[in-house]
């Protein structure tokens, strides 16, 4: 099973691609330098579309957008997430959503763990460089979490 994990952002969208059992195929971030939001959303769509074409994942796992604290920022994150969802839908790939607190709790034991703690654990589990950008480590965490849940459910 191959999973594309995405940490959506309107300025930086992290991605990570893993394959069962725990092999990292790629990771990185789409850094969006365009000034206007519509052009950044187009870049997210094109970047995710390219990753799907290149790696042909069986599923797309996205970190959910949490609107509680910063509603204006959540709206932009939701739009970035929408661009990624559209790329997945066009490719006829199933999409799964996971709450960041759920992911952090699974890997660190604490839902409000700092991003750096999650990155440290993901880097150790997947044997990737420790200077991995947090956007990419979050995306790898989403992908790994989905892979583990799929195994637990017996769907892989």
PDB file of N, CA and C in Angstrom, residues 63 100-101 103-123 132-135 137-138 141:
ATOM      1  N   UNK A  63      -4.277  16.020   6.802  1.00  0.00           N
ATOM      2  CA  UNK A  63      -4.486  16.533   8.142  1.00  0.00           C
ATOM      3  C   UNK A  63      -5.698  17.446   8.097  1.00  0.00           C
ATOM      4  N   UNK A 100      -5.203  16.485  13.770  1.00  0.00           N
ATOM      5  CA  UNK A 100      -3.802  16.560  14.211  1.00  0.00           C
ATOM      6  C   UNK A 100      -3.586  16.052  15.638  1.00  0.00           C
ATOM      7  N   UNK A 101      -4.543  16.307  16.531  1.00  0.00           N
ATOM      8  CA  UNK A 101      -4.388  15.845  17.917  1.00  0.00           C
ATOM      9  C   UNK A 101      -4.410  14.317  17.989  1.00  0.00           C
ATOM     10  N   UNK A 103      -3.353  12.285  15.623  1.00  0.00           N
ATOM     11  CA  UNK A 103      -2.071  11.823  15.085  1.00  0.00           C
ATOM     12  C   UNK A 103      -0.974  11.997  16.130  1.00  0.00           C
ATOM     13  N   UNK A 104      -0.915  13.177  16.735  1.00  0.00           N
ATOM     14  CA  UNK A 104       0.115  13.439  17.744  1.00  0.00           C
ATOM     15  C   UNK A 104      -0.008  12.475  18.915  1.00  0.00           C
ATOM     16  N   UNK A 105      -1.234  12.225  19.354  1.00  0.00           N
ATOM     17  CA  UNK A 105      -1.437  11.315  20.483  1.00  0.00           C
ATOM     18  C   UNK A 105      -0.956   9.907  20.138  1.00  0.00           C
ATOM     19  N   UNK A 106      -1.212   9.472  18.907  1.00  0.00           N
ATOM     20  CA  UNK A 106      -0.807   8.129  18.493  1.00  0.00           C
ATOM     21  C   UNK A 106       0.709   7.956  18.515  1.00  0.00           C
ATOM     22  N   UNK A 107       1.445   9.001  18.134  1.00  0.00           N
ATOM     23  CA  UNK A 107       2.903   8.875  18.035  1.00  0.00           C
ATOM     24  C   UNK A 107       3.664   9.365  19.256  1.00  0.00           C
ATOM     25  N   UNK A 108       3.099  10.332  19.988  1.00  0.00           N
ATOM     26  CA  UNK A 108       3.830  10.889  21.130  1.00  0.00           C
ATOM     27  C   UNK A 108       3.182  10.544  22.467  1.00  0.00           C
ATOM     28  N   UNK A 109       1.933  10.096  22.428  1.00  0.00           N
ATOM     29  CA  UNK A 109       1.202   9.821  23.655  1.00  0.00           C
ATOM     30  C   UNK A 109       0.500  11.041  24.206  1.00  0.00           C
ATOM     31  N   UNK A 110       0.652  12.186  23.537  1.00  0.00           N
ATOM     32  CA  UNK A 110       0.072  13.437  24.011  1.00  0.00           C
ATOM     33  C   UNK A 110      -0.428  14.230  22.811  1.00  0.00           C
ATOM     34  N   UNK A 111      -1.739  14.503  22.772  1.00  0.00           N
ATOM     35  CA  UNK A 111      -2.350  15.183  21.636  1.00  0.00           C
ATOM     36  C   UNK A 111      -1.865  16.596  21.396  1.00  0.00           C
ATOM     37  N   UNK A 112      -1.400  17.263  22.440  1.00  0.00           N
ATOM     38  CA  UNK A 112      -0.914  18.633  22.278  1.00  0.00           C
ATOM     39  C   UNK A 112       0.612  18.718  22.250  1.00  0.00           C
ATOM     40  N   UNK A 113       1.245  17.631  21.871  1.00  0.00           N
ATOM     41  CA  UNK A 113       2.715  17.625  21.782  1.00  0.00           C
ATOM     42  C   UNK A 113       3.172  18.664  20.766  1.00  0.00           C
ATOM     43  N   UNK A 114       4.318  19.284  21.006  1.00  0.00           N
ATOM     44  CA  UNK A 114       4.831  20.256  20.040  1.00  0.00           C
ATOM     45  C   UNK A 114       5.203  19.582  18.717  1.00  0.00           C
ATOM     46  N   UNK A 115       5.148  20.348  17.644  1.00  0.00           N
ATOM     47  CA  UNK A 115       5.496  19.828  16.310  1.00  0.00           C
ATOM     48  C   UNK A 115       6.902  19.225  16.288  1.00  0.00           C
ATOM     49  N   UNK A 116       7.815  19.822  17.032  1.00  0.00           N
ATOM     50  CA  UNK A 116       9.194  19.338  17.050  1.00  0.00           C
ATOM     51  C   UNK A 116       9.289  17.932  17.644  1.00  0.00           C
ATOM     52  N   UNK A 117       8.457  17.649  18.655  1.00  0.00           N
ATOM     53  CA  UNK A 117       8.458  16.316  19.258  1.00  0.00           C
ATOM     54  C   UNK A 117       7.928  15.288  18.264  1.00  0.00           C
ATOM     55  N   UNK A 118       6.863  15.645  17.553  1.00  0.00           N
ATOM     56  CA  UNK A 118       6.325  14.747  16.538  1.00  0.00           C
ATOM     57  C   UNK A 118       7.361  14.515  15.441  1.00  0.00           C
ATOM     58  N   UNK A 119       8.024  15.581  15.015  1.00  0.00           N
ATOM     59  CA  UNK A 119       9.054  15.453  13.975  1.00  0.00           C
ATOM     60  C   UNK A 119      10.164  14.510  14.422  1.00  0.00           C
ATOM     61  N   UNK A 120      10.612  14.650  15.659  1.00  0.00           N
ATOM     62  CA  UNK A 120      11.676  13.799  16.188  1.00  0.00           C
ATOM     63  C   UNK A 120      11.275  12.322  16.110  1.00  0.00           C
ATOM     64  N   UNK A 121      10.064  12.017  16.533  1.00  0.00           N
ATOM     65  CA  UNK A 121       9.592  10.625  16.540  1.00  0.00           C
ATOM     66  C   UNK A 121       9.437  10.104  15.109  1.00  0.00           C
ATOM     67  N   UNK A 122       8.854  10.901  14.234  1.00  0.00           N
ATOM     68  CA  UNK A 122       8.666  10.479  12.838  1.00  0.00           C
ATOM     69  C   UNK A 122      10.021  10.241  12.172  1.00  0.00           C
ATOM     70  N   UNK A 123      10.973  11.100  12.433  1.00  0.00           N
ATOM     71  CA  UNK A 123      12.309  10.925  11.859  1.00  0.00           C
ATOM     72  C   UNK A 123      12.942   9.622  12.324  1.00  0.00           C
ATOM     73  N   UNK A 132      14.406  17.457   8.821  1.00  0.00           N
ATOM     74  CA  UNK A 132      13.207  17.416   7.991  1.00  0.00           C
ATOM     75  C   UNK A 132      12.308  18.609   8.346  1.00  0.00           C
ATOM     76  N   UNK A 133      11.833  19.361   7.357  1.00  0.00           N
ATOM     77  CA  UNK A 133      10.920  20.469   7.670  1.00  0.00           C
ATOM     78  C   UNK A 133       9.659  19.952   8.363  1.00  0.00           C
ATOM     79  N   UNK A 134       9.116  20.722   9.298  1.00  0.00           N
ATOM     80  CA  UNK A 134       7.947  20.256  10.044  1.00  0.00           C
ATOM     81  C   UNK A 134       6.741  20.025   9.137  1.00  0.00           C
ATOM     82  N   UNK A 135       6.617  20.770   8.047  1.00  0.00           N
ATOM     83  CA  UNK A 135       5.500  20.541   7.122  1.00  0.00           C
ATOM     84  C   UNK A 135       5.601  19.140   6.517  1.00  0.00           C
ATOM     85  N   UNK A 137       7.363  16.579   7.877  1.00  0.00           N
ATOM     86  CA  UNK A 137       7.222  15.562   8.928  1.00  0.00           C
ATOM     87  C   UNK A 137       5.756  15.388   9.319  1.00  0.00           C
ATOM     88  N   UNK A 138       4.991  16.474   9.333  1.00  0.00           N
ATOM     89  CA  UNK A 138       3.554  16.362   9.608  1.00  0.00           C
ATOM     90  C   UNK A 138       2.870  15.527   8.526  1.00  0.00           C
ATOM     91  N   UNK A 141       3.720  11.964   8.996  1.00  0.00           N
ATOM     92  CA  UNK A 141       2.976  11.448  10.154  1.00  0.00           C
ATOM     93  C   UNK A 141       1.550  11.081   9.748  1.00  0.00           C
TER      94      UNK A 141
END
